[in-house]
Amino acid sequence: MIDNKAFSFLLLTGAVLAVAQTPRQPRFQPPPDANVISPELHADGRVTFRIYAPKATEVVVRGEWQASGAKPPALAKDEKGVWSVTVGPIEPNAYRYAFDVDGAQVLDPKNTQTSESNTTVRSLLVVPGKGAEFMAANDVPHGAVRTVWYRSASLNQDRRMHIYTPPGYDLSGESYPVLYLLHGGGDNDDSWSTVGRAGFILDNLLAQGKVKPMVVVMPAGHVPGAGLSMGASPDADKFSADLLRDVIPYVEKNLRVRADAANRAIAGLSMGGVQTLNIGLNNLDQFSQIGVFSSGWFPEVLEQVKKEKREAWSSPATRQRLKLFWIAAGKDDIALANSRNMVAFFNQIGLPHTFRETDGGHTWINWRRYLNEFAPLLFR
Amino acid sequence: MIDNKAFSFLLLTGAVLAVAQTPRQPRFQPPPDANVISPELHADGRVTFRIYAPKATEVVVRGEWQASGAKPPALAKDEKGVWSVTVGPIEPNAYRYAFDVDGAQVLDPKNTQTSESNTTVRSLLVVPGKGAEFMAANDVPHGAVRTVWYRSASLNQDRRMHIYTPPGYDLSGESYPVLYLLHGGGDNDDSWSTVGRAGFILDNLLAQGKVKPMVVVMPAGHVPGAGLSMGASPDADKFSADLLRDVIPYVEKNLRVRADAANRAIAGLSMGGVQTLNIGLNNLDQFSQIGVFSSGWFPEVLEQVKKEKREAWSSPATRQRLKLFWIAAGKDDIALANSRNMVAFFNQIGLPHTFRETDGGHTWINWRRYLNEFAPLLFR
């Protein structure tokens, strides 16, 4: 018979499953990594990463805090088979990371915080501190991020989205404006609310009275079997149909939101920025406010846009409908040239906009900051 | 200058981050596992697992579908460094799994579905098919599962919970009854909505008209620094204070729910079953319906319970307040003896209850089925 202490340990570690089928002869064996802690944040901003991998020959850690081209730090193995390394101090921010164990990408098995992207899932490290307060889980009223499955008739599949509702949403009796917030080509609908910290950014802005309470809808932008949505035509990108005919109707049928152009905004980064441009600028009867982060059409697509859209977008009607058009890119951003070329076109045709060239590159570090700057401008 | 095709690929794979700091001299290098698919479900129920790990010497896959004691299947490496194995057919159900790469626990980097537990996070495999329809993401109206952060004054920390709201919740104008659903010692507040499939189970029951629409609150049951909550006193377990003084007030302040005993139920598995017993039976002014899955006090705790509670729980007032008391355990469940001993006590004192002895063990396979059986009995 299994004794109580062993039973408790099994329950605690989850190892119970390993013995569940043989209750009369359990082979009690605590997992060898039961006491491993990772990541461990130190007060000075350094971080220790640990992983149990007794038979590995080489373990390194790759994370978004590392400069490109920097050699990822190697972990060293102790006599128990636990590899570890202490790095940093790491600048306060949010970063995805993974171990590389003998060439394989390995999530930190001791960190339950993860962040999905388009093709993989990694561990999430949030380093609190100066400069990162705006994205932290502070002691302020929190909204909620819900995972929603819906039927996309346009794409003939069940799809998932994430939706942020502000604190007080459920009981206020009010209806809220909606920001549709699109991810980039490397990401999925989970990314804005995990590594992107969207919910926490909105919570903190709200607590400071800097932003209007709003619902933020974060749909999935990739269409299975289709490539990147980087063209010019909203009709050619099947995501447009999903957003306009399935996502928005779902949201307006199922959430307490306002359903008019004055209360609909759309923003996106990188690939999601191109989707935002195509969907937003071509549907100004539905969206009055647009944000484009680290994006712009590629040169040949821009030529097509110039040819097809110059007349419509230079019209007074367009200028009147578009209440906010906010564009940002980083000085080291691989999308900077596309952004600048696009902005030059908008200047040519007299389409009002704000263009912010910031420090930094094509990274979540900038995209979080852009959301933090952009959201307060909405629904004014 | 980076060409557009390479840029697109970088965006798609997320590899952009690796070159973001050096836009003028990007070293374009698609990740070597870009085309690896895992898990791949075949029509006959077999599943192929793959992982890129060129330098590993041994890779196996461990999953909850495997019989205890069974040797986990080994993967074989191809010339490109991709390991793979096809297993099964695997019975339709939901399972957590991870690779073991040279002794290290490795999440499937190609599967974005994960499931957290108390001490780790693993990949989630959902095999659709006969017998698993009740937990599948079927084409029915879906509720939503929200992640909520709240301040626990009782525990002096920010804590997370997951909350399911049924389809139609936001706009119905109605207030809903609430089931507080507790996880086991091996799990955390994420587990019921990932591997536990709670939201999908409720969605499917609702679509068939078998269950009352309800909100399901899935709080975090572990208290940092404290051991397993397996004692008899609700006061000794700090989670009780968190639930009664922080979680429930938060839910009743922030969600559209009914706030009386007739509309509050509590259920839990294993450790969460003991918490359910302690909190529920000692607070029948607040809960009228109780579910206990794979649980029961340990023998010495039961003796204490018998001594201290016999009088109160055998009273007519208790029988009158407790509208539903549903207990289940599996024939191969390591908690079966505790369950039976507890039920014998309830029989002694004449406390009405239902006790179901089912097939199976101390596993999520049973806990999902129990939720599917128990939820329809609530709020009648």
PDB file of N, CA and C in Angstrom, chain A residues 157-220:
ATOM      1  N   GLN A 157     -13.560  26.829 -41.220  1.00  0.00           N
ATOM      2  CA  GLN A 157     -12.839  26.153 -40.137  1.00  0.00           C
ATOM      3  C   GLN A 157     -13.189  26.793 -38.791  1.00  0.00           C
ATOM      4  N   ASP A 158     -12.957  26.025 -37.741  1.00  0.00           N
ATOM      5  CA  ASP A 158     -13.064  26.576 -36.398  1.00  0.00           C
ATOM      6  C   ASP A 158     -11.767  27.316 -36.109  1.00  0.00           C
ATOM      7  N   ARG A 159     -11.906  28.556 -35.660  1.00  0.00           N
ATOM      8  CA  ARG A 159     -10.723  29.360 -35.387  1.00  0.00           C
ATOM      9  C   ARG A 159     -10.790  29.930 -33.985  1.00  0.00           C
ATOM     10  N   ARG A 160      -9.617  30.338 -33.523  1.00  0.00           N
ATOM     11  CA  ARG A 160      -9.482  30.851 -32.169  1.00  0.00           C
ATOM     12  C   ARG A 160      -9.103  32.309 -32.207  1.00  0.00           C
ATOM     13  N   MET A 161      -9.591  33.093 -31.280  1.00  0.00           N
ATOM     14  CA  MET A 161      -9.080  34.449 -31.092  1.00  0.00           C
ATOM     15  C   MET A 161      -8.975  34.722 -29.597  1.00  0.00           C
ATOM     16  N   HIS A 162      -8.254  35.784 -29.257  1.00  0.00           N
ATOM     17  CA  HIS A 162      -8.175  36.243 -27.880  1.00  0.00           C
ATOM     18  C   HIS A 162      -8.850  37.608 -27.801  1.00  0.00           C
ATOM     19  N   ILE A 163      -9.575  37.845 -26.732  1.00  0.00           N
ATOM     20  CA  ILE A 163     -10.287  39.117 -26.575  1.00  0.00           C
ATOM     21  C   ILE A 163     -10.056  39.658 -25.173  1.00  0.00           C
ATOM     22  N   TYR A 164      -9.587  40.902 -25.121  1.00  0.00           N
ATOM     23  CA  TYR A 164      -9.420  41.599 -23.840  1.00  0.00           C
ATOM     24  C   TYR A 164     -10.667  42.425 -23.562  1.00  0.00           C
ATOM     25  N   THR A 165     -11.204  42.275 -22.347  1.00  0.00           N
ATOM     26  CA  THR A 165     -12.277  43.171 -21.903  1.00  0.00           C
ATOM     27  C   THR A 165     -11.757  43.934 -20.690  1.00  0.00           C
ATOM     28  N   PRO A 166     -12.113  45.218 -20.571  1.00  0.00           N
ATOM     29  CA  PRO A 166     -11.536  46.042 -19.504  1.00  0.00           C
ATOM     30  C   PRO A 166     -12.156  45.728 -18.143  1.00  0.00           C
ATOM     31  N   PRO A 167     -11.495  46.143 -17.061  1.00  0.00           N
ATOM     32  CA  PRO A 167     -12.086  45.966 -15.738  1.00  0.00           C
ATOM     33  C   PRO A 167     -13.461  46.625 -15.711  1.00  0.00           C
ATOM     34  N   GLY A 168     -14.414  45.979 -15.097  1.00  0.00           N
ATOM     35  CA  GLY A 168     -15.762  46.536 -14.999  1.00  0.00           C
ATOM     36  C   GLY A 168     -16.661  46.192 -16.164  1.00  0.00           C
ATOM     37  N   TYR A 169     -16.104  45.562 -17.178  1.00  0.00           N
ATOM     38  CA  TYR A 169     -16.872  45.283 -18.402  1.00  0.00           C
ATOM     39  C   TYR A 169     -18.186  44.539 -18.134  1.00  0.00           C
ATOM     40  N   ASP A 170     -18.106  43.481 -17.343  1.00  0.00           N
ATOM     41  CA  ASP A 170     -19.261  42.593 -17.217  1.00  0.00           C
ATOM     42  C   ASP A 170     -20.491  43.283 -16.638  1.00  0.00           C
ATOM     43  N   LEU A 171     -20.263  44.162 -15.668  1.00  0.00           N
ATOM     44  CA  LEU A 171     -21.392  44.687 -14.912  1.00  0.00           C
ATOM     45  C   LEU A 171     -21.713  46.136 -15.207  1.00  0.00           C
ATOM     46  N   SER A 172     -20.921  46.785 -16.043  1.00  0.00           N
ATOM     47  CA  SER A 172     -21.116  48.222 -16.231  1.00  0.00           C
ATOM     48  C   SER A 172     -22.407  48.549 -16.971  1.00  0.00           C
ATOM     49  N   GLY A 173     -22.885  47.594 -17.768  1.00  0.00           N
ATOM     50  CA  GLY A 173     -24.050  47.879 -18.595  1.00  0.00           C
ATOM     51  C   GLY A 173     -23.723  48.734 -19.805  1.00  0.00           C
ATOM     52  N   GLU A 174     -22.483  49.197 -19.901  1.00  0.00           N
ATOM     53  CA  GLU A 174     -22.093  50.041 -21.037  1.00  0.00           C
ATOM     54  C   GLU A 174     -21.675  49.202 -22.241  1.00  0.00           C
ATOM     55  N   SER A 175     -21.661  49.849 -23.395  1.00  0.00           N
ATOM     56  CA  SER A 175     -21.094  49.235 -24.589  1.00  0.00           C
ATOM     57  C   SER A 175     -19.773  49.925 -24.905  1.00  0.00           C
ATOM     58  N   TYR A 176     -18.840  49.173 -25.412  1.00  0.00           N
ATOM     59  CA  TYR A 176     -17.473  49.651 -25.543  1.00  0.00           C
ATOM     60  C   TYR A 176     -17.029  49.748 -27.004  1.00  0.00           C
ATOM     61  N   PRO A 177     -16.127  50.685 -27.275  1.00  0.00           N
ATOM     62  CA  PRO A 177     -15.479  50.683 -28.585  1.00  0.00           C
ATOM     63  C   PRO A 177     -14.511  49.505 -28.685  1.00  0.00           C
ATOM     64  N   VAL A 178     -14.139  49.157 -29.902  1.00  0.00           N
ATOM     65  CA  VAL A 178     -13.314  47.961 -30.122  1.00  0.00           C
ATOM     66  C   VAL A 178     -12.090  48.282 -30.966  1.00  0.00           C
ATOM     67  N   LEU A 179     -10.956  47.843 -30.478  1.00  0.00           N
ATOM     68  CA  LEU A 179      -9.727  47.848 -31.273  1.00  0.00           C
ATOM     69  C   LEU A 179      -9.465  46.432 -31.775  1.00  0.00           C
ATOM     70  N   TYR A 180      -9.396  46.266 -33.093  1.00  0.00           N
ATOM     71  CA  TYR A 180      -8.972  44.993 -33.677  1.00  0.00           C
ATOM     72  C   TYR A 180      -7.465  45.058 -33.851  1.00  0.00           C
ATOM     73  N   LEU A 181      -6.740  44.172 -33.160  1.00  0.00           N
ATOM     74  CA  LEU A 181      -5.285  44.277 -33.036  1.00  0.00           C
ATOM     75  C   LEU A 181      -4.650  43.030 -33.662  1.00  0.00           C
ATOM     76  N   LEU A 182      -3.940  43.228 -34.766  1.00  0.00           N
ATOM     77  CA  LEU A 182      -3.463  42.097 -35.570  1.00  0.00           C
ATOM     78  C   LEU A 182      -1.988  41.798 -35.296  1.00  0.00           C
ATOM     79  N   HIS A 183      -1.665  40.531 -35.296  1.00  0.00           N
ATOM     80  CA  HIS A 183      -0.284  40.091 -35.060  1.00  0.00           C
ATOM     81  C   HIS A 183       0.517  40.069 -36.350  1.00  0.00           C
ATOM     82  N   GLY A 184       1.809  39.804 -36.230  1.00  0.00           N
ATOM     83  CA  GLY A 184       2.696  39.739 -37.379  1.00  0.00           C
ATOM     84  C   GLY A 184       2.829  38.341 -37.954  1.00  0.00           C
ATOM     85  N   GLY A 185       3.595  38.246 -39.024  1.00  0.00           N
ATOM     86  CA  GLY A 185       3.742  36.973 -39.727  1.00  0.00           C
ATOM     87  C   GLY A 185       4.379  35.881 -38.902  1.00  0.00           C
ATOM     88  N   GLY A 186       5.165  36.264 -37.915  1.00  0.00           N
ATOM     89  CA  GLY A 186       5.822  35.260 -37.086  1.00  0.00           C
ATOM     90  C   GLY A 186       4.963  34.784 -35.930  1.00  0.00           C
ATOM     91  N   ASP A 187       3.799  35.364 -35.750  1.00  0.00           N
ATOM     92  CA  ASP A 187       3.047  35.136 -34.523  1.00  0.00           C
ATOM     93  C   ASP A 187       1.673  34.529 -34.762  1.00  0.00           C
ATOM     94  N   ASN A 188       0.917  34.344 -33.681  1.00  0.00           N
ATOM     95  CA  ASN A 188      -0.466  33.913 -33.817  1.00  0.00           C
ATOM     96  C   ASN A 188      -1.347  34.705 -32.858  1.00  0.00           C
ATOM     97  N   ASP A 189      -2.602  34.293 -32.726  1.00  0.00           N
ATOM     98  CA  ASP A 189      -3.550  35.100 -31.949  1.00  0.00           C
ATOM     99  C   ASP A 189      -3.254  35.138 -30.455  1.00  0.00           C
ATOM    100  N   ASP A 190      -2.372  34.267 -29.997  1.00  0.00           N
ATOM    101  CA  ASP A 190      -1.960  34.266 -28.588  1.00  0.00           C
ATOM    102  C   ASP A 190      -0.910  35.339 -28.301  1.00  0.00           C
ATOM    103  N   SER A 191      -0.160  35.747 -29.323  1.00  0.00           N
ATOM    104  CA  SER A 191       1.076  36.511 -29.093  1.00  0.00           C
ATOM    105  C   SER A 191       0.844  37.877 -28.456  1.00  0.00           C
ATOM    106  N   TRP A 192      -0.149  38.617 -28.899  1.00  0.00           N
ATOM    107  CA  TRP A 192      -0.372  39.960 -28.347  1.00  0.00           C
ATOM    108  C   TRP A 192      -0.684  39.914 -26.852  1.00  0.00           C
ATOM    109  N   SER A 193      -1.336  38.853 -26.401  1.00  0.00           N
ATOM    110  CA  SER A 193      -1.691  38.831 -24.977  1.00  0.00           C
ATOM    111  C   SER A 193      -0.664  38.123 -24.111  1.00  0.00           C
ATOM    112  N   THR A 194       0.328  37.495 -24.701  1.00  0.00           N
ATOM    113  CA  THR A 194       1.392  36.886 -23.884  1.00  0.00           C
ATOM    114  C   THR A 194       2.627  37.770 -23.975  1.00  0.00           C
ATOM    115  N   VAL A 195       3.487  37.532 -24.963  1.00  0.00           N
ATOM    116  CA  VAL A 195       4.683  38.370 -25.078  1.00  0.00           C
ATOM    117  C   VAL A 195       4.299  39.829 -25.342  1.00  0.00           C
ATOM    118  N   GLY A 196       3.175  40.051 -26.002  1.00  0.00           N
ATOM    119  CA  GLY A 196       2.752  41.414 -26.320  1.00  0.00           C
ATOM    120  C   GLY A 196       2.183  42.185 -25.142  1.00  0.00           C
ATOM    121  N   ARG A 197       1.790  41.493 -24.071  1.00  0.00           N
ATOM    122  CA  ARG A 197       1.362  42.123 -22.811  1.00  0.00           C
ATOM    123  C   ARG A 197       0.182  43.072 -22.999  1.00  0.00           C
ATOM    124  N   ALA A 198      -0.608  42.872 -24.048  1.00  0.00           N
ATOM    125  CA  ALA A 198      -1.645  43.854 -24.381  1.00  0.00           C
ATOM    126  C   ALA A 198      -2.596  44.119 -23.215  1.00  0.00           C
ATOM    127  N   GLY A 199      -3.046  43.075 -22.550  1.00  0.00           N
ATOM    128  CA  GLY A 199      -3.985  43.259 -21.451  1.00  0.00           C
ATOM    129  C   GLY A 199      -3.398  44.086 -20.319  1.00  0.00           C
ATOM    130  N   PHE A 200      -2.151  43.796 -19.978  1.00  0.00           N
ATOM    131  CA  PHE A 200      -1.512  44.531 -18.887  1.00  0.00           C
ATOM    132  C   PHE A 200      -1.271  45.990 -19.273  1.00  0.00           C
ATOM    133  N   ILE A 201      -0.891  46.202 -20.531  1.00  0.00           N
ATOM    134  CA  ILE A 201      -0.670  47.580 -21.009  1.00  0.00           C
ATOM    135  C   ILE A 201      -1.966  48.378 -20.901  1.00  0.00           C
ATOM    136  N   LEU A 202      -3.077  47.799 -21.328  1.00  0.00           N
ATOM    137  CA  LEU A 202      -4.366  48.494 -21.235  1.00  0.00           C
ATOM    138  C   LEU A 202      -4.785  48.704 -19.788  1.00  0.00           C
ATOM    139  N   ASP A 203      -4.614  47.673 -18.951  1.00  0.00           N
ATOM    140  CA  ASP A 203      -4.948  47.813 -17.523  1.00  0.00           C
ATOM    141  C   ASP A 203      -4.219  49.006 -16.914  1.00  0.00           C
ATOM    142  N   ASN A 204      -2.922  49.103 -17.200  1.00  0.00           N
ATOM    143  CA  ASN A 204      -2.108  50.160 -16.586  1.00  0.00           C
ATOM    144  C   ASN A 204      -2.486  51.534 -17.124  1.00  0.00           C
ATOM    145  N   LEU A 205      -2.746  51.630 -18.413  1.00  0.00           N
ATOM    146  CA  LEU A 205      -3.190  52.909 -18.975  1.00  0.00           C
ATOM    147  C   LEU A 205      -4.528  53.329 -18.362  1.00  0.00           C
ATOM    148  N   LEU A 206      -5.421  52.361 -18.203  1.00  0.00           N
ATOM    149  CA  LEU A 206      -6.728  52.660 -17.614  1.00  0.00           C
ATOM    150  C   LEU A 206      -6.588  53.148 -16.176  1.00  0.00           C
ATOM    151  N   ALA A 207      -5.712  52.473 -15.423  1.00  0.00           N
ATOM    152  CA  ALA A 207      -5.541  52.854 -14.013  1.00  0.00           C
ATOM    153  C   ALA A 207      -5.034  54.278 -13.893  1.00  0.00           C
ATOM    154  N   GLN A 208      -4.317  54.749 -14.915  1.00  0.00           N
ATOM    155  CA  GLN A 208      -3.810  56.115 -14.908  1.00  0.00           C
ATOM    156  C   GLN A 208      -4.742  57.081 -15.635  1.00  0.00           C
ATOM    157  N   GLY A 209      -5.885  56.590 -16.058  1.00  0.00           N
ATOM    158  CA  GLY A 209      -6.847  57.459 -16.735  1.00  0.00           C
ATOM    159  C   GLY A 209      -6.378  57.947 -18.097  1.00  0.00           C
ATOM    160  N   LYS A 210      -5.459  57.196 -18.709  1.00  0.00           N
ATOM    161  CA  LYS A 210      -4.876  57.666 -19.969  1.00  0.00           C
ATOM    162  C   LYS A 210      -5.570  57.129 -21.208  1.00  0.00           C
ATOM    163  N   VAL A 211      -6.501  56.215 -21.026  1.00  0.00           N
ATOM    164  CA  VAL A 211      -7.077  55.558 -22.184  1.00  0.00           C
ATOM    165  C   VAL A 211      -8.576  55.381 -21.967  1.00  0.00           C
ATOM    166  N   LYS A 212      -9.337  55.364 -23.039  1.00  0.00           N
ATOM    167  CA  LYS A 212     -10.760  55.059 -22.947  1.00  0.00           C
ATOM    168  C   LYS A 212     -10.927  53.560 -22.734  1.00  0.00           C
ATOM    169  N   PRO A 213     -11.836  53.163 -21.893  1.00  0.00           N
ATOM    170  CA  PRO A 213     -12.078  51.714 -21.777  1.00  0.00           C
ATOM    171  C   PRO A 213     -12.504  51.152 -23.133  1.00  0.00           C
ATOM    172  N   MET A 214     -11.870  50.071 -23.516  1.00  0.00           N
ATOM    173  CA  MET A 214     -12.183  49.480 -24.825  1.00  0.00           C
ATOM    174  C   MET A 214     -12.022  47.964 -24.777  1.00  0.00           C
ATOM    175  N   VAL A 215     -12.668  47.311 -25.716  1.00  0.00           N
ATOM    176  CA  VAL A 215     -12.453  45.885 -25.936  1.00  0.00           C
ATOM    177  C   VAL A 215     -11.354  45.758 -26.993  1.00  0.00           C
ATOM    178  N   VAL A 216     -10.428  44.812 -26.797  1.00  0.00           N
ATOM    179  CA  VAL A 216      -9.370  44.596 -27.782  1.00  0.00           C
ATOM    180  C   VAL A 216      -9.492  43.167 -28.314  1.00  0.00           C
ATOM    181  N   VAL A 217      -9.753  43.054 -29.587  1.00  0.00           N
ATOM    182  CA  VAL A 217      -9.928  41.745 -30.221  1.00  0.00           C
ATOM    183  C   VAL A 217      -8.647  41.383 -30.961  1.00  0.00           C
ATOM    184  N   MET A 218      -8.085  40.223 -30.631  1.00  0.00           N
ATOM    185  CA  MET A 218      -6.830  39.777 -31.234  1.00  0.00           C
ATOM    186  C   MET A 218      -7.075  38.489 -32.020  1.00  0.00           C
ATOM    187  N   PRO A 219      -7.417  38.626 -33.290  1.00  0.00           N
ATOM    188  CA  PRO A 219      -7.750  37.438 -34.088  1.00  0.00           C
ATOM    189  C   PRO A 219      -6.499  36.733 -34.616  1.00  0.00           C
ATOM    190  N   ALA A 220      -6.709  35.597 -35.227  1.00  0.00           N
ATOM    191  CA  ALA A 220      -5.626  34.843 -35.877  1.00  0.00           C
ATOM    192  C   ALA A 220      -5.511  35.315 -37.317  1.00  0.00           C
TER     193      ALA A 220
END
